[in-house]
Structures are given as structure tokens and as C-alpha cells.
mmCIF file of C-alpha atoms in Angstrom:
data_model
loop_
_atom_site.group_PDB
_atom_site.id
_atom_site.type_symbol
_atom_site.label_atom_id
_atom_site.label_comp_id
_atom_site.label_asym_id
_atom_site.label_seq_id
_atom_site.Cartn_x
_atom_site.Cartn_y
_atom_site.Cartn_z
ATOM 1 C CA MET B 99 115.280 97.101 104.029
ATOM 2 C CA THR B 100 113.526 94.228 102.289
ATOM 3 C CA MET B 101 111.902 91.647 104.542
ATOM 4 C CA ARG B 102 113.386 88.178 104.577
ATOM 5 C CA TRP B 103 110.721 85.851 103.120
ATOM 6 C CA GLU B 104 110.245 82.982 105.586
ATOM 7 C CA THR B 105 107.221 80.831 104.848
ATOM 8 C CA GLY B 106 104.727 80.308 107.657
ATOM 9 C CA ARG B 107 106.662 82.259 110.302
ATOM 10 C CA ASP B 108 105.584 85.312 112.286
ATOM 11 C CA LEU B 109 107.375 88.287 110.746
ATOM 12 C CA GLN B 110 107.478 92.068 111.010
ATOM 13 C CA ILE B 111 107.796 94.854 108.480
ATOM 14 C CA GLU B 112 108.137 98.622 108.805
ATOM 15 C CA ALA B 113 105.664 100.770 106.872
ATOM 16 C CA GLY B 114 103.908 104.057 107.480
ATOM 17 C CA GLY B 115 106.095 104.686 110.520
ATOM 18 C CA LYS B 116 104.748 101.556 112.267
ATOM 19 C CA THR B 117 105.903 98.023 112.932
ATOM 20 C CA LEU B 118 103.375 95.644 111.402
ATOM 21 C CA GLU B 119 102.944 91.915 111.979
ATOM 22 C CA ALA B 120 103.104 89.795 108.853
ATOM 23 C CA ARG B 121 103.221 86.267 107.530
ATOM 24 C CA CYS B 122 103.991 84.801 104.140
ATOM 25 C CA PHE B 123 103.510 81.511 102.334
ATOM 26 C CA GLY B 124 104.843 79.947 99.162
ATOM 27 C CA PRO B 125 107.590 81.270 96.877
ATOM 28 C CA ALA B 126 109.242 84.640 97.399
ATOM 29 C CA PRO B 127 108.765 87.640 95.110
ATOM 30 C CA GLY B 128 110.812 87.231 91.943
ATOM 31 C CA VAL B 129 110.247 83.488 91.885
ATOM 32 C CA ARG B 130 106.492 83.610 91.330
ATOM 33 C CA PRO B 131 103.887 86.403 91.437
ATOM 34 C CA THR B 132 102.786 87.523 94.897
ATOM 35 C CA ILE B 133 99.221 87.836 96.212
ATOM 36 C CA VAL B 134 99.082 90.581 98.850
ATOM 37 C CA MET B 135 96.063 90.197 101.138
ATOM 38 C CA LEU B 136 94.386 93.207 102.772
ATOM 39 C CA HIS B 137 92.073 92.421 105.687
ATOM 40 C CA GLU B 138 88.645 93.776 106.622
ATOM 41 C CA GLY B 139 87.806 96.520 109.122
ATOM 42 C CA LEU B 140 88.081 94.137 112.087
ATOM 43 C CA GLY B 141 90.534 91.700 110.517
ATOM 44 C CA SER B 142 94.127 90.673 111.138
ATOM 45 C CA VAL B 143 96.667 88.076 110.062
ATOM 46 C CA SER B 144 95.114 85.417 112.295
ATOM 47 C CA LEU B 145 91.541 86.142 111.229
ATOM 48 C CA TRP B 146 92.323 85.007 107.687
ATOM 49 C CA ARG B 147 92.579 81.527 109.311
ATOM 50 C CA ASP B 148 94.230 79.003 106.974
ATOM 51 C CA PHE B 149 93.032 80.685 103.792
ATOM 52 C CA PRO B 150 96.394 82.310 102.858
ATOM 53 C CA GLU B 151 98.262 79.017 103.139
ATOM 54 C CA ARG B 152 95.615 77.197 101.119
ATOM 55 C CA LEU B 153 95.702 79.954 98.509
ATOM 56 C CA ALA B 154 99.477 79.613 98.126
ATOM 57 C CA GLU B 155 99.126 75.863 97.689
ATOM 58 C CA ARG B 156 96.366 76.188 95.092
ATOM 59 C CA THR B 157 97.890 78.964 92.995
ATOM 60 C CA GLY B 158 101.610 78.296 93.335
ATOM 61 C CA CYS B 159 102.017 82.017 94.063
ATOM 62 C CA GLY B 160 103.572 83.634 97.054
ATOM 63 C CA VAL B 161 100.982 84.962 99.502
ATOM 64 C CA PHE B 162 101.676 87.822 101.905
ATOM 65 C CA VAL B 163 99.358 88.898 104.734
ATOM 66 C CA TYR B 164 99.813 91.637 107.299
ATOM 67 C CA SER B 165 97.860 93.457 109.985
ATOM 68 C CA ARG B 166 97.406 97.186 109.524
ATOM 69 C CA ALA B 167 98.348 99.531 112.368
ATOM 70 C CA GLY B 168 95.911 99.109 115.254
ATOM 71 C CA TYR B 169 95.141 95.508 114.334
ATOM 72 C CA GLY B 170 96.475 92.103 115.278
ATOM 73 C CA LYS B 171 99.923 92.299 116.838
ATOM 74 C CA SER B 172 100.895 95.425 114.917
ATOM 75 C CA ASP B 173 101.660 98.757 116.551
ATOM 76 C CA SER B 174 98.676 100.716 117.766
ATOM 77 C CA ALA B 175 97.068 103.513 115.740
ATOM 78 C CA GLU B 176 95.992 107.007 116.682
ATOM 79 C CA LEU B 177 92.281 107.597 117.247
ATOM 80 C CA PRO B 178 90.004 108.866 115.975
ATOM 81 C CA ARG B 179 90.868 107.619 112.534
ATOM 82 C CA PRO B 180 90.374 110.196 109.777
ATOM 83 C CA LEU B 181 87.235 109.547 107.766
ATOM 84 C CA ASP B 182 89.382 109.028 104.668
ATOM 85 C CA TYR B 183 91.463 106.403 106.474
ATOM 86 C CA MET B 184 91.116 103.870 103.654
ATOM 87 C CA THR B 185 92.513 106.358 101.148
ATOM 88 C CA CYS B 186 95.326 107.220 103.565
ATOM 89 C CA GLU B 187 96.120 103.522 103.926
ATOM 90 C CA ALA B 188 96.176 102.969 100.156
ATOM 91 C CA VAL B 189 98.218 106.029 99.252
ATOM 92 C CA ASP B 190 100.477 106.538 102.275
ATOM 93 C CA VAL B 191 101.079 103.055 103.725
ATOM 94 C CA LEU B 192 100.524 100.318 101.133
ATOM 95 C CA PRO B 193 103.373 101.498 98.851
ATOM 96 C CA GLY B 194 105.750 101.054 101.786
ATOM 97 C CA VAL B 195 104.343 97.591 102.499
ATOM 98 C CA LEU B 196 104.958 96.486 98.904
ATOM 99 C CA ASP B 197 108.478 97.880 98.948
ATOM 100 C CA ALA B 198 109.202 96.199 102.296
ATOM 101 C CA ILE B 199 108.493 92.743 100.879
ATOM 102 C CA GLY B 200 110.329 93.324 97.605
ATOM 103 C CA PHE B 201 107.092 93.082 95.616
ATOM 104 C CA GLN B 202 107.821 92.613 91.908
ATOM 105 C CA GLU B 203 104.529 91.579 90.340
ATOM 106 C CA GLY B 204 101.217 90.124 91.428
ATOM 107 C CA VAL B 205 97.726 90.790 92.694
ATOM 108 C CA LEU B 206 96.118 92.765 95.504
ATOM 109 C CA LEU B 207 93.401 90.770 97.267
ATOM 110 C CA GLY B 208 91.246 92.748 99.656
ATOM 111 C CA HIS B 209 88.258 91.934 101.841
ATOM 112 C CA SER B 210 85.710 94.608 102.851
ATOM 113 C CA ASP B 211 87.736 97.671 103.959
ATOM 114 C CA GLY B 212 90.745 95.887 102.494
ATOM 115 C CA ALA B 213 88.969 95.587 99.150
ATOM 116 C CA SER B 214 88.239 99.309 99.199
ATOM 117 C CA ILE B 215 91.918 99.988 99.940
ATOM 118 C CA ALA B 216 92.970 97.724 97.066
ATOM 119 C CA ALA B 217 90.566 99.478 94.675
ATOM 120 C CA ILE B 218 91.803 102.911 95.753
ATOM 121 C CA TYR B 219 95.393 101.815 95.185
ATOM 122 C CA GLY B 220 94.581 100.374 91.768
ATOM 123 C CA GLY B 221 92.763 103.541 90.712
ATOM 124 C CA SER B 222 95.063 106.113 92.313
ATOM 125 C CA VAL B 223 98.638 104.805 92.297
ATOM 126 C CA GLN B 224 100.431 104.044 89.048
ATOM 127 C CA ASP B 225 102.061 100.712 89.784
ATOM 128 C CA HIS B 226 102.621 98.409 86.840
ATOM 129 C CA ARG B 227 103.671 95.616 89.184
ATOM 130 C CA VAL B 228 100.014 95.117 90.154
ATOM 131 C CA ARG B 229 98.503 92.942 87.412
ATOM 132 C CA GLY B 230 95.014 92.445 88.880
ATOM 133 C CA LEU B 231 92.663 93.079 91.792
ATOM 134 C CA ILE B 232 90.537 90.623 93.758
ATOM 135 C CA LEU B 233 87.831 92.510 95.625
ATOM 136 C CA ILE B 234 85.848 90.505 98.186
ATOM 137 C CA ALA B 235 82.787 92.327 99.575
ATOM 138 C CA PRO B 236 84.119 95.767 98.612
ATOM 139 C CA HIS B 237 82.620 99.050 99.803
ATOM 140 C CA PHE B 238 82.460 102.050 97.486
ATOM 141 C CA PHE B 239 79.763 104.017 99.311
ATOM 142 C CA THR B 240 77.667 103.721 102.446
ATOM 143 C CA GLU B 241 74.281 101.993 102.522
ATOM 144 C CA PRO B 242 71.601 102.087 105.251
ATOM 145 C CA GLU B 243 71.671 98.307 105.622
ATOM 146 C CA GLY B 244 75.411 98.241 106.181
ATOM 147 C CA LEU B 245 75.350 101.117 108.647
ATOM 148 C CA ASP B 246 72.602 99.371 110.604
ATOM 149 C CA ALA B 247 74.761 96.239 110.839
ATOM 150 C CA ILE B 248 77.729 98.309 112.010
ATOM 151 C CA ALA B 249 75.553 99.970 114.675
ATOM 152 C CA ALA B 250 74.415 96.511 115.812
ATOM 153 C CA ALA B 251 78.056 95.420 116.062
ATOM 154 C CA LYS B 252 78.692 98.319 118.446
ATOM 155 C CA VAL B 253 75.931 97.086 120.763
ATOM 156 C CA THR B 254 77.326 93.549 120.662
ATOM 157 C CA TYR B 255 80.825 94.853 121.401
ATOM 158 C CA GLU B 256 79.645 96.880 124.404
ATOM 159 C CA THR B 257 77.156 94.408 125.880
ATOM 160 C CA GLY B 258 77.924 90.995 124.388
ATOM 161 C CA ASP B 259 80.935 88.774 123.790
ATOM 162 C CA LEU B 260 82.319 90.412 120.638
ATOM 163 C CA ARG B 261 85.062 92.257 122.513
ATOM 164 C CA GLU B 262 86.236 89.024 124.144
ATOM 165 C CA LYS B 263 86.328 87.236 120.791
ATOM 166 C CA LEU B 264 88.222 90.036 119.064
ATOM 167 C CA ALA B 265 90.717 90.285 121.930
ATOM 168 C CA ARG B 266 92.030 86.861 120.913
ATOM 169 C CA HIS B 267 93.249 88.405 117.667
ATOM 170 C CA HIS B 268 94.051 92.047 118.504
ATOM 171 C CA THR B 269 96.560 93.320 121.055
ATOM 172 C CA HIS B 270 94.898 96.752 120.979
ATOM 173 C CA VAL B 271 91.327 95.511 120.735
ATOM 174 C CA ASP B 272 89.572 98.796 121.559
ATOM 175 C CA VAL B 273 91.682 100.623 118.979
ATOM 176 C CA ALA B 274 90.849 97.988 116.373
ATOM 177 C CA PHE B 275 87.126 98.143 117.008
ATOM 178 C CA LYS B 276 86.648 101.840 117.651
ATOM 179 C CA GLY B 277 88.911 102.900 114.821
ATOM 180 C CA TRP B 278 86.576 101.120 112.409
ATOM 181 C CA ASN B 279 83.225 101.491 114.152
ATOM 182 C CA ASP B 280 83.506 105.142 115.163
ATOM 183 C CA ALA B 281 84.513 106.190 111.653
ATOM 184 C CA TRP B 282 81.650 104.378 109.937
ATOM 185 C CA LEU B 283 79.072 105.639 112.446
ATOM 186 C CA ASP B 284 80.239 109.248 112.272
ATOM 187 C CA PRO B 285 77.320 111.173 110.663
ATOM 188 C CA ARG B 286 79.781 112.803 108.255
ATOM 189 C CA PHE B 287 80.714 109.364 106.924
ATOM 190 C CA ASN B 288 77.294 109.022 105.280
ATOM 191 C CA ALA B 289 78.675 111.031 102.366
ATOM 192 C CA TRP B 290 81.736 108.779 101.936
ATOM 193 C CA ASN B 291 82.000 107.605 98.318
ATOM 194 C CA ILE B 292 85.107 106.334 96.518
ATOM 195 C CA ALA B 293 83.372 104.893 93.442
ATOM 196 C CA GLU B 294 85.274 107.270 91.174
ATOM 197 C CA VAL B 295 88.399 105.128 91.580
ATOM 198 C CA ILE B 296 86.699 102.416 89.520
ATOM 199 C CA ASP B 297 86.830 104.741 86.498
ATOM 200 C CA TYR B 298 90.625 104.684 86.595
ATOM 201 C CA LEU B 299 91.185 100.933 86.877
ATOM 202 C CA ARG B 300 93.030 99.501 83.865
ATOM 203 C CA ILE B 301 93.725 95.992 85.144
ATOM 204 C CA PRO B 302 91.503 92.894 85.384
ATOM 205 C CA VAL B 303 89.254 92.684 88.427
ATOM 206 C CA LEU B 304 87.566 89.769 90.171
ATOM 207 C CA ALA B 305 84.675 90.823 92.428
ATOM 208 C CA ILE B 306 83.225 88.335 94.930
ATOM 209 C CA GLN B 307 80.304 88.878 97.277
ATOM 210 C CA GLY B 308 77.973 86.777 99.384
ATOM 211 C CA ARG B 309 74.336 87.125 98.436
ATOM 212 C CA ASP B 310 73.443 87.473 102.132
ATOM 213 C CA ASP B 311 76.183 89.982 102.995
ATOM 214 C CA GLN B 312 74.969 91.940 106.023
ATOM 215 C CA TYR B 313 77.348 94.851 105.437
ATOM 216 C CA GLY B 314 76.667 95.605 101.776
ATOM 217 C CA THR B 315 74.177 94.938 99.001
ATOM 218 C CA LEU B 316 74.855 93.864 95.442
ATOM 219 C CA ALA B 317 74.718 97.561 94.504
ATOM 220 C CA GLN B 318 78.422 97.638 95.395
ATOM 221 C CA ILE B 319 79.185 95.016 92.749
ATOM 222 C CA GLU B 320 76.860 96.647 90.217
ATOM 223 C CA GLU B 321 78.825 99.863 90.648
ATOM 224 C CA ILE B 322 81.938 98.053 89.443
ATOM 225 C CA GLU B 323 80.153 96.512 86.478
ATOM 226 C CA ASN B 324 78.611 99.831 85.435
ATOM 227 C CA ARG B 325 81.784 101.923 85.675
ATOM 228 C CA ILE B 326 84.790 99.751 84.899
ATOM 229 C CA TYR B 327 86.665 99.886 81.591
ATOM 230 C CA SER B 328 88.877 96.867 82.173
ATOM 231 C CA PRO B 329 87.788 93.190 82.254
ATOM 232 C CA VAL B 330 85.756 92.191 85.309
ATOM 233 C CA ASP B 331 84.608 88.799 86.572
ATOM 234 C CA VAL B 332 81.819 88.673 89.139
ATOM 235 C CA GLU B 333 80.983 85.814 91.496
ATOM 236 C CA ILE B 334 77.904 86.090 93.730
ATOM 237 C CA LEU B 335 77.847 83.272 96.264
ATOM 238 C CA ALA B 336 74.596 81.843 97.626
ATOM 239 C CA GLU B 337 74.284 80.980 101.318
ATOM 240 C CA CYS B 338 77.134 83.343 102.064
ATOM 241 C CA ARG B 339 77.385 86.433 104.240
ATOM 242 C CA HIS B 340 80.197 88.976 104.558
ATOM 243 C CA ALA B 341 83.164 86.582 104.613
ATOM 244 C CA PRO B 342 83.155 84.262 101.572
ATOM 245 C CA PHE B 343 86.589 82.906 102.535
ATOM 246 C CA VAL B 344 84.884 81.528 105.680
ATOM 247 C CA ASP B 345 81.316 80.743 104.572
ATOM 248 C CA ARG B 346 82.238 79.376 101.127
ATOM 249 C CA ALA B 347 85.971 78.798 101.435
ATOM 250 C CA ASP B 348 86.329 76.062 98.794
ATOM 251 C CA LYS B 349 84.309 77.923 96.169
ATOM 252 C CA THR B 350 86.148 81.157 96.902
ATOM 253 C CA LEU B 351 89.467 79.340 96.469
ATOM 254 C CA ASP B 352 88.279 77.893 93.152
ATOM 255 C CA VAL B 353 87.215 81.263 91.762
ATOM 256 C CA ILE B 354 90.375 83.058 92.867
ATOM 257 C CA SER B 355 92.644 80.276 91.578
ATOM 258 C CA GLU B 356 90.996 80.374 88.159
ATOM 259 C CA PHE B 357 91.382 84.148 87.986
ATOM 260 C CA VAL B 358 95.053 84.047 88.996
ATOM 261 C CA ALA B 359 95.781 81.244 86.516
ATOM 262 C CA ARG B 360 94.173 83.278 83.735
ATOM 263 C CA LEU B 361 96.306 86.309 84.612
ATOM 264 C CA ASP B 362 99.355 84.046 84.522
ATOM 265 C CA ARG B 363 98.448 82.787 81.048
ATOM 266 C CA ILE B 364 97.944 86.337 79.798
ATOM 267 C CA GLU B 365 101.290 87.396 81.234
ATOM 268 C CA HIS B 366 103.107 84.478 79.595
ATOM 269 C CA SER B 367 101.448 85.067 76.226
ATOM 270 C CA GLN B 368 102.525 88.724 76.299
ATOM 271 C CA VAL B 369 106.108 87.692 77.090
ATOM 272 C CA GLU B 370 106.117 85.252 74.168
ATOM 273 C CA ILE B 371 104.739 87.886 71.783
ATOM 274 C CA ALA B 372 107.351 90.389 72.913
#
């Protein structure tokens, strides 16, 4: 059953056998294109802050955000997560999410793990409704610097105030943290590499990364530039760490809005030609 689109209200959808919390802003699918936002490895609906609402206002598009299983107010998830959990999410769950909201056309916008999920979907699932990808701080392979930062996060979670802070946003806080942290720190995860999905992308891509990102170097962005066949725009933001939508919110909004507007112009020109 398709979700009833109610702007700014707490909603629920069913996907992947779980009940997931959700929220939407702006026009419903079918009225304007929809931007579907996929959160990071410790993210949730609430941790996007006011960025989804601002994005809907700036672009005139509908914006849909949800918390994956184990995050936010969504149902819990089984642990340990499989080491290919991002691929499982892209292939087994995201199609159900898009169907649940009546998705007709638009863009997938992912941050960190969410960006990896969006890239996997774009390169693995044939879905002509998806007209572009916005990848914020994506991961395509592991790096020593990123793994060190993830190990440091574990120490902060166990001995500092990180657990308390995350508990404000996650009902199942230990599931949220351990599902992400344990997978990335598993020695077998060192070999994780999904860069091949870039080879199969045939839609425009916008890649955004903070120059001071503690979880990934610019090698992740260079991998996109070196492998992609479709058009790609790259924005590297100074004085910005892993979350550009927090550290450089206004600039990130500008870049995304320009990209979405350009996709809109391309779509309209193709309709006129046809």
C-alpha cells in the first residue's frame, strides 16, 4: 500500500519486512520529482536536522527521508549485520521503500553509508525512475584513515558521551552503533570494495566531500572520476569534515539545488524534443 504523503509529519512505511519511520516535505510524487535521502551509518530521520525541509523549499521537489531498520524509531535489526549489508539494503530493501512512497521519478541522495547504498542501487538495479545520484562522502572501499576513525568512535561510545548523544535519536541505540561499527571493524571488512558499481552508472552524478573528512580521503571521489561513464560534478568543500550538510549547509544546499535544477532542465528539454 502506498504511503499517504503528509508534509512534515511523522510517518511509517513497510519495507524489507520492517516498519520504518519516515518523514516527507514538499509536493508528493507525481506532482514534482522526489529526492529520496539515505542516511549515514549512524544517521536517522532526526539527524538530518532541518536539511530535508530546506532542500524541499530550495528545489521545489518532494523530499523523503526514512530511518533504516535498527536506526531512529524504526524496527530493530538483527546483529551482527552481514558484511555486505549496504548491498543488501540497496537490492533487497530500497526497492520496497520506493514502491511504498509511490516514487515516480527523482534523485537518490545518500550520505556516507547511504551514498554507498545509492551508488549500489544506481549501478545494480535497472530503475529508469532514478534520474540522478547525489553522493555525499561516499565509501567505495576501506582506507586506513577511515578505519582508524571508526575505531576511535568505538572508544568514545564505550567510555565517553557518544552513546548518550546517539540515544536521543535511536530507540535501539546499541543496535544502531554496533551494527555499523562491528561490521566496519571486522578484519574481513578490509577487503570490502564496491567500486565496480561505478562502471555501470548511466545517470548524472553529483559527488560532494569535505576536504577534512575524517572517514574518507579524496581517493573515494577520484575513484568516481576515473571510472564513471556518465556526467559527474564534483564539489570539494574546504573547512568541512564528514557531514557537509552540517558543516557547510548553505553551500551544500546551493550545489545540490543547482544539480537538481539542471536535471529538471534536461528532463523538460527531452520531453519537448519527444
